[in-house]
mmCIF file of N, CA and C in Angstrom:
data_model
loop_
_atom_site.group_PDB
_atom_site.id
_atom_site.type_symbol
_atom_site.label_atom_id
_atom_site.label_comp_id
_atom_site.label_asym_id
_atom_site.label_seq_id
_atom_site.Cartn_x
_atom_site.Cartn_y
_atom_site.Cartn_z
ATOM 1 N N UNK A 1 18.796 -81.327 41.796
ATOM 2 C CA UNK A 1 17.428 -81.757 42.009
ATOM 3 C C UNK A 1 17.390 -83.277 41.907
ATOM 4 N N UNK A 2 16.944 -83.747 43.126
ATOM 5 C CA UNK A 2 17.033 -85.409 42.700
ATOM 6 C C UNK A 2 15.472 -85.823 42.923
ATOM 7 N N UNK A 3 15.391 -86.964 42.075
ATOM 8 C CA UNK A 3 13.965 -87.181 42.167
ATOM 9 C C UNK A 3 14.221 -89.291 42.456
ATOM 10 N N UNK A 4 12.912 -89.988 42.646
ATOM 11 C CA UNK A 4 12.845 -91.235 42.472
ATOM 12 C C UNK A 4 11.898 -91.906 42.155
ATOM 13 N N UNK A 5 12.691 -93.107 41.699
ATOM 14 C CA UNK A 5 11.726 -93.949 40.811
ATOM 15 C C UNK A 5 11.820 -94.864 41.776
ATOM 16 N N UNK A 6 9.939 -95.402 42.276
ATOM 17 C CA UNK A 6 9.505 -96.497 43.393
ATOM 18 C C UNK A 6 8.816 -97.055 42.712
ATOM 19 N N UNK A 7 9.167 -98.738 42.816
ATOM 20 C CA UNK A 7 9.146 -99.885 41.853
ATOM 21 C C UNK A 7 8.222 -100.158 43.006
ATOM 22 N N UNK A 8 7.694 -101.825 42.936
ATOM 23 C CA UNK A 8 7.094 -102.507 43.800
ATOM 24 C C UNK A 8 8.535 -103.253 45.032
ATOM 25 N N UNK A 9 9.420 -103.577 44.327
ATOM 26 C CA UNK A 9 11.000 -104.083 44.855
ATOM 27 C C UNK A 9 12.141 -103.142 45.411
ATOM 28 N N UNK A 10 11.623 -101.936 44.883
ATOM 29 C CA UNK A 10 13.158 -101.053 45.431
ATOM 30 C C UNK A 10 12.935 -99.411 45.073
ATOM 31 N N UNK A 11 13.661 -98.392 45.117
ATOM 32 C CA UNK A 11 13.512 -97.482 44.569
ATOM 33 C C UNK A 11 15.041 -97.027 43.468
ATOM 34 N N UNK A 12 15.148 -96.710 43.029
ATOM 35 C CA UNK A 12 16.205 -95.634 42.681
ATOM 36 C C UNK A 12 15.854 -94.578 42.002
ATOM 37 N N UNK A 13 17.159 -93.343 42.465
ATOM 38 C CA UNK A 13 17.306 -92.228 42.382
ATOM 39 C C UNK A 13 18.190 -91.669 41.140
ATOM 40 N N UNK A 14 17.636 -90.642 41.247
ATOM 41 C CA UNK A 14 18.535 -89.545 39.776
ATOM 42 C C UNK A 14 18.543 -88.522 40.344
ATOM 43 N N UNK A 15 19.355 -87.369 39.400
ATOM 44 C CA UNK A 15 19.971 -86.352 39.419
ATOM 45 C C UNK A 15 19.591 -85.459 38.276
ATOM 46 N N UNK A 16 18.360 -84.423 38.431
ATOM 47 C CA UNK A 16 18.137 -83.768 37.170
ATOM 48 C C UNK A 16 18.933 -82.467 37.041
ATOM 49 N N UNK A 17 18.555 -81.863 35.140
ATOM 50 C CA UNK A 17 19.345 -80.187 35.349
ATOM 51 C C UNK A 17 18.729 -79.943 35.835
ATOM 52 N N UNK A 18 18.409 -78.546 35.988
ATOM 53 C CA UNK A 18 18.238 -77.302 36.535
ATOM 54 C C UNK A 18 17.867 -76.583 35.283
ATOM 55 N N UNK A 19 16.854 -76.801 34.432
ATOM 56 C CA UNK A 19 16.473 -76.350 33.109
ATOM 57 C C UNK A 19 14.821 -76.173 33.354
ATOM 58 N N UNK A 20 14.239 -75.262 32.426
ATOM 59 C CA UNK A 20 12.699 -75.102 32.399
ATOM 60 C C UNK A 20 11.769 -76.299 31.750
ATOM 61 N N UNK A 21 12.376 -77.181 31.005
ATOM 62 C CA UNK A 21 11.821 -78.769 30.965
ATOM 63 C C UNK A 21 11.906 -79.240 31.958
ATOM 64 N N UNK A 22 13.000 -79.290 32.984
ATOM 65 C CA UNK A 22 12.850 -79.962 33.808
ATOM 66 C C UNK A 22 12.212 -79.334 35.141
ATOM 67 N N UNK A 23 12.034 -77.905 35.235
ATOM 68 C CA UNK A 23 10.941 -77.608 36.382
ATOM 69 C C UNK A 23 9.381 -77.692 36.074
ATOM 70 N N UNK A 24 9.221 -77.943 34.762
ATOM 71 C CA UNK A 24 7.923 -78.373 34.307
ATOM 72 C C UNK A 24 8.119 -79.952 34.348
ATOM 73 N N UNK A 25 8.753 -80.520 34.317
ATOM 74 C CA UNK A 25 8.463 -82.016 34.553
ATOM 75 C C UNK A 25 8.001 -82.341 36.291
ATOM 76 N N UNK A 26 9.143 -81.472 37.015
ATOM 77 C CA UNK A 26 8.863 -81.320 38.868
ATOM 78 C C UNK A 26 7.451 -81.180 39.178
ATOM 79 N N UNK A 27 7.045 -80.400 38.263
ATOM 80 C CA UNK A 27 5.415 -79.682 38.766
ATOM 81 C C UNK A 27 4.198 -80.987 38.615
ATOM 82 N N UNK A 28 4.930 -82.070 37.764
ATOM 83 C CA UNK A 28 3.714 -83.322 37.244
ATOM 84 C C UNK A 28 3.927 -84.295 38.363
ATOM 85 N N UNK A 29 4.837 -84.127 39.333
ATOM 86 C CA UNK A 29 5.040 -85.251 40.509
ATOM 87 C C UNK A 29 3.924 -85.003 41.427
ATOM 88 N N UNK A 30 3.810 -86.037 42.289
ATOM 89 C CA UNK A 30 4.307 -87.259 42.135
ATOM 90 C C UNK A 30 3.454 -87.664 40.616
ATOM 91 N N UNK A 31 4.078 -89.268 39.784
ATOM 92 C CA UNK A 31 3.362 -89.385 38.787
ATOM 93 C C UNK A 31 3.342 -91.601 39.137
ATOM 94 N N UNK A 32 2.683 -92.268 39.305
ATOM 95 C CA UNK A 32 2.353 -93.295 38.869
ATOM 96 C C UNK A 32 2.405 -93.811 37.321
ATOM 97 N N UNK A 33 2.946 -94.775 36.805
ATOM 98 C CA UNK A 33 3.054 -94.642 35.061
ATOM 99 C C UNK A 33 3.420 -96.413 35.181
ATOM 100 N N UNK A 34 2.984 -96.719 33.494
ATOM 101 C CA UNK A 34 3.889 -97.440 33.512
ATOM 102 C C UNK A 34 4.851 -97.039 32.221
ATOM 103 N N UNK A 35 5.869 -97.990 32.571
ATOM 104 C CA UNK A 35 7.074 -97.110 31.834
ATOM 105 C C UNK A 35 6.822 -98.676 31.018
ATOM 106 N N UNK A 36 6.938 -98.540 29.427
ATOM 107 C CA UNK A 36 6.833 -99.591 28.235
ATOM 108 C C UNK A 36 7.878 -99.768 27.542
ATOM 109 N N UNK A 37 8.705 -100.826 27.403
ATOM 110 C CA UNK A 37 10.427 -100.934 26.492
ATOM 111 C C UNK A 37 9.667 -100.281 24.835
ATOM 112 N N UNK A 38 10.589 -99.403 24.241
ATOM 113 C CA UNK A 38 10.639 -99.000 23.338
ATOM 114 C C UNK A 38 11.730 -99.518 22.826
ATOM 115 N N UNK A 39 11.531 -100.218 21.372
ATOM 116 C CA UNK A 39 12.704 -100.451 20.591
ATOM 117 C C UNK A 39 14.051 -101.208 20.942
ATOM 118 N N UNK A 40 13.478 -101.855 22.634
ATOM 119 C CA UNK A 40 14.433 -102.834 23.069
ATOM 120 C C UNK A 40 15.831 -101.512 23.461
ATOM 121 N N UNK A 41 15.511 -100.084 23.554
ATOM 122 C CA UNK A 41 16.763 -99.328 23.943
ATOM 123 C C UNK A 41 16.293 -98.310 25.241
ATOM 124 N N UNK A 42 15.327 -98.369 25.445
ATOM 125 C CA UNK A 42 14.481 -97.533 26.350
ATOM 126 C C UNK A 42 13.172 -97.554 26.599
ATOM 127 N N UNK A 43 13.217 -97.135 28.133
ATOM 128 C CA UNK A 43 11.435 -97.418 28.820
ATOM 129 C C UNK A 43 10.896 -96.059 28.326
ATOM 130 N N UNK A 44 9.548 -95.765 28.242
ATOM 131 C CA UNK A 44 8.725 -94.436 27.825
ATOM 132 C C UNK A 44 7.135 -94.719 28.360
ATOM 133 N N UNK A 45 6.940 -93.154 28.672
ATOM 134 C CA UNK A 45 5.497 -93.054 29.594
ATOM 135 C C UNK A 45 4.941 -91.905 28.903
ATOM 136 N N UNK A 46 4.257 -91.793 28.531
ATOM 137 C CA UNK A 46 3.556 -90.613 28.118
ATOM 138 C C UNK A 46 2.817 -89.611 29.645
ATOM 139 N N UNK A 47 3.279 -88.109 29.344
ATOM 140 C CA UNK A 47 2.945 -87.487 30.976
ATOM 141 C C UNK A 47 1.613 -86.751 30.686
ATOM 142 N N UNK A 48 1.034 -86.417 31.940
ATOM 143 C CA UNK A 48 0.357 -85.689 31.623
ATOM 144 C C UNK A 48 -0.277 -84.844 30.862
ATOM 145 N N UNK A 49 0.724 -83.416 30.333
ATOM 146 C CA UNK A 49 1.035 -82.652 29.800
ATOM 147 C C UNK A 49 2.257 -81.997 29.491
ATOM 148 N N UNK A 50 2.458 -81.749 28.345
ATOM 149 C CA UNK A 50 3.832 -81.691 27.607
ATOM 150 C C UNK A 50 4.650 -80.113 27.763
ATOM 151 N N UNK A 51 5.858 -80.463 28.247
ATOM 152 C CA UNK A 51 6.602 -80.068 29.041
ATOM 153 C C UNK A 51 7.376 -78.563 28.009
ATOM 154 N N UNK A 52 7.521 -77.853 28.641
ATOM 155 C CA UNK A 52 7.995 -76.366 27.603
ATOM 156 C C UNK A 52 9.403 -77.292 27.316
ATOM 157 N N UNK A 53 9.711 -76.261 25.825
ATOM 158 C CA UNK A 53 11.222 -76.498 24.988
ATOM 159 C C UNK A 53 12.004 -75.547 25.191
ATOM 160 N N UNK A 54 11.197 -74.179 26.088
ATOM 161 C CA UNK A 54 11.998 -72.981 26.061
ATOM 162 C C UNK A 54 13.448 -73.487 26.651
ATOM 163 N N UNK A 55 14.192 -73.096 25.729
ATOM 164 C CA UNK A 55 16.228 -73.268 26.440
ATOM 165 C C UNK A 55 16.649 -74.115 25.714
ATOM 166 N N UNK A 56 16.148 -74.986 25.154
ATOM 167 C CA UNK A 56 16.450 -76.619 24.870
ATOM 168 C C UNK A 56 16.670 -76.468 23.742
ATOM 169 N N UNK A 57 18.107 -77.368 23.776
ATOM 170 C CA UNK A 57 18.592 -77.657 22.208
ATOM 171 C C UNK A 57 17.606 -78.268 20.877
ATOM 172 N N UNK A 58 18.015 -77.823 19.957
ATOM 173 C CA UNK A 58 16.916 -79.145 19.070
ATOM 174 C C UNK A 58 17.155 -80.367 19.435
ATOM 175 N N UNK A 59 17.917 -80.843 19.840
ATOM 176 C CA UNK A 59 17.909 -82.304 19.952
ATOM 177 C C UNK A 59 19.055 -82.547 20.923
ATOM 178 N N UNK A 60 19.728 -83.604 21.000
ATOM 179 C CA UNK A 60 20.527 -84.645 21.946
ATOM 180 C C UNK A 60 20.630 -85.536 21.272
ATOM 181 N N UNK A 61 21.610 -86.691 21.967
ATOM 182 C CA UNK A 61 22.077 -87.938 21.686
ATOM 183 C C UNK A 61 21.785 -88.305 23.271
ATOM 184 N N UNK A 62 21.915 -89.874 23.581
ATOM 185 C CA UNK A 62 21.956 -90.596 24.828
ATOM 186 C C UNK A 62 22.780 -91.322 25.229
ATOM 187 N N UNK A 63 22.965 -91.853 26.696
ATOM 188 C CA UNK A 63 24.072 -93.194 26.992
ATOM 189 C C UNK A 63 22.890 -93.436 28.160
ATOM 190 N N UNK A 64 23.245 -94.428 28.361
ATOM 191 C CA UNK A 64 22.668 -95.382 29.362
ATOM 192 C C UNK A 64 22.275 -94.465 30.696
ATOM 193 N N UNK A 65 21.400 -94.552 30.697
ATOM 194 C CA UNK A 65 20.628 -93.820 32.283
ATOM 195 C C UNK A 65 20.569 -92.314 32.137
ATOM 196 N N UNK A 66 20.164 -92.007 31.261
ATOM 197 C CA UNK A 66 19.650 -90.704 30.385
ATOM 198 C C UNK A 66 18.247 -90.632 30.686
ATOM 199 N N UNK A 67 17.938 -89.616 31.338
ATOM 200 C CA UNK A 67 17.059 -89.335 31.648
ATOM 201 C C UNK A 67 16.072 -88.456 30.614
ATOM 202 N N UNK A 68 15.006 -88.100 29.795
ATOM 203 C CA UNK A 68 15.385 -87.339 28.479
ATOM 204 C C UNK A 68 13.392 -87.030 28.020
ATOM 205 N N UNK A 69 13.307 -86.216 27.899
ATOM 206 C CA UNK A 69 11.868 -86.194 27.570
ATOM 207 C C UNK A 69 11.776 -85.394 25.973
ATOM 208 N N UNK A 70 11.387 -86.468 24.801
ATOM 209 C CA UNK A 70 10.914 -86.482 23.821
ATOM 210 C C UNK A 70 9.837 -85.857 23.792
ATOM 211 N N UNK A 71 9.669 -84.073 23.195
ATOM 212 C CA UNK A 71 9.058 -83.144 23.181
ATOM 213 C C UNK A 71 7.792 -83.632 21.515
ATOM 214 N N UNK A 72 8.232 -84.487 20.511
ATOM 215 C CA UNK A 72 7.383 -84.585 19.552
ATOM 216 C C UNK A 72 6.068 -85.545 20.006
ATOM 217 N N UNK A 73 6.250 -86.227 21.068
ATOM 218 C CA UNK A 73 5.571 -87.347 21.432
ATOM 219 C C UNK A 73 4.954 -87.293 22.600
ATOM 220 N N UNK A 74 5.616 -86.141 23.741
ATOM 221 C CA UNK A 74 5.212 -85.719 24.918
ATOM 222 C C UNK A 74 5.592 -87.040 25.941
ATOM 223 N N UNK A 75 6.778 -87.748 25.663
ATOM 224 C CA UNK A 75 6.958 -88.284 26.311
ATOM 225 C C UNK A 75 7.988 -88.508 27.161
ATOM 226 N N UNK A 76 8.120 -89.222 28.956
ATOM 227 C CA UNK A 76 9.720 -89.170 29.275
ATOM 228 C C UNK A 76 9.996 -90.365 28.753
ATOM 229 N N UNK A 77 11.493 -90.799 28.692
ATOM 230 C CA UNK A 77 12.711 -91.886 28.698
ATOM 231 C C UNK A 77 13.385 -91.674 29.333
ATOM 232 N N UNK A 78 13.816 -93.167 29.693
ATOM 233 C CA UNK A 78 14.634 -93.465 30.891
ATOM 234 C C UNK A 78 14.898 -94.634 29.191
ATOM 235 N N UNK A 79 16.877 -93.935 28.832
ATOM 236 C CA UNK A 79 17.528 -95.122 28.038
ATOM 237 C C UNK A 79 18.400 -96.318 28.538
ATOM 238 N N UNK A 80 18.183 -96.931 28.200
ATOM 239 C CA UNK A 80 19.241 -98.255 29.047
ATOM 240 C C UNK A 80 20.417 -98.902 28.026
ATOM 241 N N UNK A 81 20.073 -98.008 26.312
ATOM 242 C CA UNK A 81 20.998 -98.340 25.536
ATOM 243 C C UNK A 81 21.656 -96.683 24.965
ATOM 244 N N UNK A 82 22.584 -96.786 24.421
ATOM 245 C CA UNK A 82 22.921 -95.817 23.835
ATOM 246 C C UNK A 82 22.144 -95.421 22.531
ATOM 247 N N UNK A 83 22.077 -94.281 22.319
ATOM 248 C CA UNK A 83 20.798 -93.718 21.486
ATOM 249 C C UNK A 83 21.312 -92.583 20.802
ATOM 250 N N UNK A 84 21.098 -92.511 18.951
ATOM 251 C CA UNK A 84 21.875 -91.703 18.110
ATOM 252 C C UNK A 84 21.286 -89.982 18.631
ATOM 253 N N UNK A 85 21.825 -88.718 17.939
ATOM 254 C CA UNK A 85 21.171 -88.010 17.958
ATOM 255 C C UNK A 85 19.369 -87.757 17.504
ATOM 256 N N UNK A 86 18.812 -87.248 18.168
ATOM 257 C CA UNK A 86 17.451 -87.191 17.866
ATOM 258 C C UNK A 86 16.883 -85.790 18.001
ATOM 259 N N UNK A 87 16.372 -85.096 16.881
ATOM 260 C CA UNK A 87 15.702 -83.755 17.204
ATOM 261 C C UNK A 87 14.396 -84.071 17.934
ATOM 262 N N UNK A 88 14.490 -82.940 19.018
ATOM 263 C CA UNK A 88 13.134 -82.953 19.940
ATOM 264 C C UNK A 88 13.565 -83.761 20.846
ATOM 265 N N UNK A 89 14.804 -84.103 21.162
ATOM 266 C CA UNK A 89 14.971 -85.116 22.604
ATOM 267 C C UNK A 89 15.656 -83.745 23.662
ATOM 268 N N UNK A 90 15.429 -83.976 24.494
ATOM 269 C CA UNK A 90 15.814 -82.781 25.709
ATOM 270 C C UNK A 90 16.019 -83.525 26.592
ATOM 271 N N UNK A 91 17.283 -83.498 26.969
ATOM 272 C CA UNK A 91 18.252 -84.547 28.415
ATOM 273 C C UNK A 91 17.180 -83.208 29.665
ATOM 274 N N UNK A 92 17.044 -84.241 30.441
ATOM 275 C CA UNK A 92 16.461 -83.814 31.979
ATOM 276 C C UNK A 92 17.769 -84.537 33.291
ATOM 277 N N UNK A 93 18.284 -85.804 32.409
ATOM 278 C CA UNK A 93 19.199 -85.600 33.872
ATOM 279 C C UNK A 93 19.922 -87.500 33.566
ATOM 280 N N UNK A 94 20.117 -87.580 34.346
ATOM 281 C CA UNK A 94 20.663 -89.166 34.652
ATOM 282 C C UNK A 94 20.185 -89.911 35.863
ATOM 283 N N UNK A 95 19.840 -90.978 35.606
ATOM 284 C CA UNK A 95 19.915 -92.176 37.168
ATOM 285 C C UNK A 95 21.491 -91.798 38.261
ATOM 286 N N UNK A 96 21.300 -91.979 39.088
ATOM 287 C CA UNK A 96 22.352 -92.456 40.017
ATOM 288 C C UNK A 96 23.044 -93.718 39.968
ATOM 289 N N UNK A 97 22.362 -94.561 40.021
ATOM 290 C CA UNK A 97 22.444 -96.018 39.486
ATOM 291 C C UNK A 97 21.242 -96.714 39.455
ATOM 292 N N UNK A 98 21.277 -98.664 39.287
ATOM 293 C CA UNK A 98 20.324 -98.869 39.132
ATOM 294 C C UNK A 98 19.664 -99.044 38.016
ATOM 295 N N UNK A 99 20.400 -99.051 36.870
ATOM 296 C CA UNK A 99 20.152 -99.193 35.300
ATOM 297 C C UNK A 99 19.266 -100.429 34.909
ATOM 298 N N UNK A 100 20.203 -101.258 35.543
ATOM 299 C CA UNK A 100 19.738 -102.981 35.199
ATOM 300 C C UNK A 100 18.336 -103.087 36.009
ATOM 301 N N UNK A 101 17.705 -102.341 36.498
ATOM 302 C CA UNK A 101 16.098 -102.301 37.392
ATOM 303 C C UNK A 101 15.386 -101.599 35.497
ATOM 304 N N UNK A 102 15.719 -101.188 34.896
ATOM 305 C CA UNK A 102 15.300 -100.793 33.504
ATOM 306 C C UNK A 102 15.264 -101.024 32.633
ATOM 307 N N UNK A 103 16.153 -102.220 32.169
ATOM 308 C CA UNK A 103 16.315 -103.419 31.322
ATOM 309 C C UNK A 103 15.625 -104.793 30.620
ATOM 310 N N UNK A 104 14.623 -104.560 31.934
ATOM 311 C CA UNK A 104 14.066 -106.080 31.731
ATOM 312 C C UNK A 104 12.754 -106.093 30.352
ATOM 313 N N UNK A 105 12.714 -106.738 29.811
ATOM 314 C CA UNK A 105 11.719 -106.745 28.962
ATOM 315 C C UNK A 105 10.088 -105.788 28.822
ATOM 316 N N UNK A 106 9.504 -106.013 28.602
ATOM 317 C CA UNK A 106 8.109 -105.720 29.060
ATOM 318 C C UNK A 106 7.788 -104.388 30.080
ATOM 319 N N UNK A 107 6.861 -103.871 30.570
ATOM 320 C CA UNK A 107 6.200 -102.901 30.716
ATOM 321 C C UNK A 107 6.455 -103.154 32.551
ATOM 322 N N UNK A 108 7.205 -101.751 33.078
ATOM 323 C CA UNK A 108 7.162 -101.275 34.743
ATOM 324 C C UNK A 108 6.575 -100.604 35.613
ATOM 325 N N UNK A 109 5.876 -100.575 36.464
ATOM 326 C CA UNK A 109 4.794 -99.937 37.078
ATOM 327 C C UNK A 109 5.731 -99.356 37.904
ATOM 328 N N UNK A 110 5.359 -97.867 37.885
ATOM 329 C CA UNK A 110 6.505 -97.214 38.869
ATOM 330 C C UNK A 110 5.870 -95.772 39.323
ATOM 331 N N UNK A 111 5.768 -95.082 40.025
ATOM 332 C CA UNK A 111 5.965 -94.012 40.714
ATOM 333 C C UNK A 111 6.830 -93.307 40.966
ATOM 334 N N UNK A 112 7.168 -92.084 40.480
ATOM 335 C CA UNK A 112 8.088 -91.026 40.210
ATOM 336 C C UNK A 112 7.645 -89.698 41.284
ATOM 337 N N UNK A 113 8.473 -89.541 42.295
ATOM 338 C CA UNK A 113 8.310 -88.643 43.228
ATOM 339 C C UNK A 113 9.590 -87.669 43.369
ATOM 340 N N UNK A 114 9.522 -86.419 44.205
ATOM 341 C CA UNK A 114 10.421 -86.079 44.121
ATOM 342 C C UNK A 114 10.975 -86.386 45.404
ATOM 343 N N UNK A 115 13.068 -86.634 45.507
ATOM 344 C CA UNK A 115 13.283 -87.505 46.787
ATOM 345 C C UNK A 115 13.779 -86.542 47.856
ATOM 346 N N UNK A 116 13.648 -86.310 48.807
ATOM 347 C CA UNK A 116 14.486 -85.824 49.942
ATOM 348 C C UNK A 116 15.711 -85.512 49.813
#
């Protein structure tokens, strides 16, 4: 399942599982957001409505372009740093590339669709 992220400059693409978080995340597209640096290690958007845990481990760990929706907070991440284990984090997938478009300081206006 690939989906994309459309910036004002470019788009890039990812690669999600095939999990029931992540066909409940499919169902909130397209989504407009802005995505806000958290903790200088990752962008985060709060969605709509918060996505089932059915299947999902208690938790995860991250690496860079972790795609991952934080079930205590109802929120997605997109990490750009590596990130310890965390209960309530549920991996949805990875970027393709395109990391360093996620990096930059401050808050990204983006649109999340699903891609062709």
């Amino acid at each position: 399942m690939k989906i994309r992220f459309v910036f004002d400059d470019r788009s890039v693409t990812a690669t999600l599982k095939d999990t029931p978080s992540t066909r409940d995340f499919l169902k909130q597209l397209p989504l407009t957001m802005e995505l806000e640096d958290y903790a200088r290690t990752e962008k985060i958007a709060y969605l709509p409505s918060k996505l089932t845990r059915q299947g999902a481990p208690a938790g995860t760990r991250s690496e860079p372009g972790d795609i991952s929706y934080y079930a205590p907070w109802g929120n997605l991440v997109v990490f750009y740093k590596p990130f310890a284990f965390a209960d309530g984090l549920i991996n949805l997938g990875k970027l393709d590339g395109g990391l360093e478009r996620f990096t930059s300081g401050g808050s990204l206006s983006v649109t999340i669709e699903l891609a062709d």
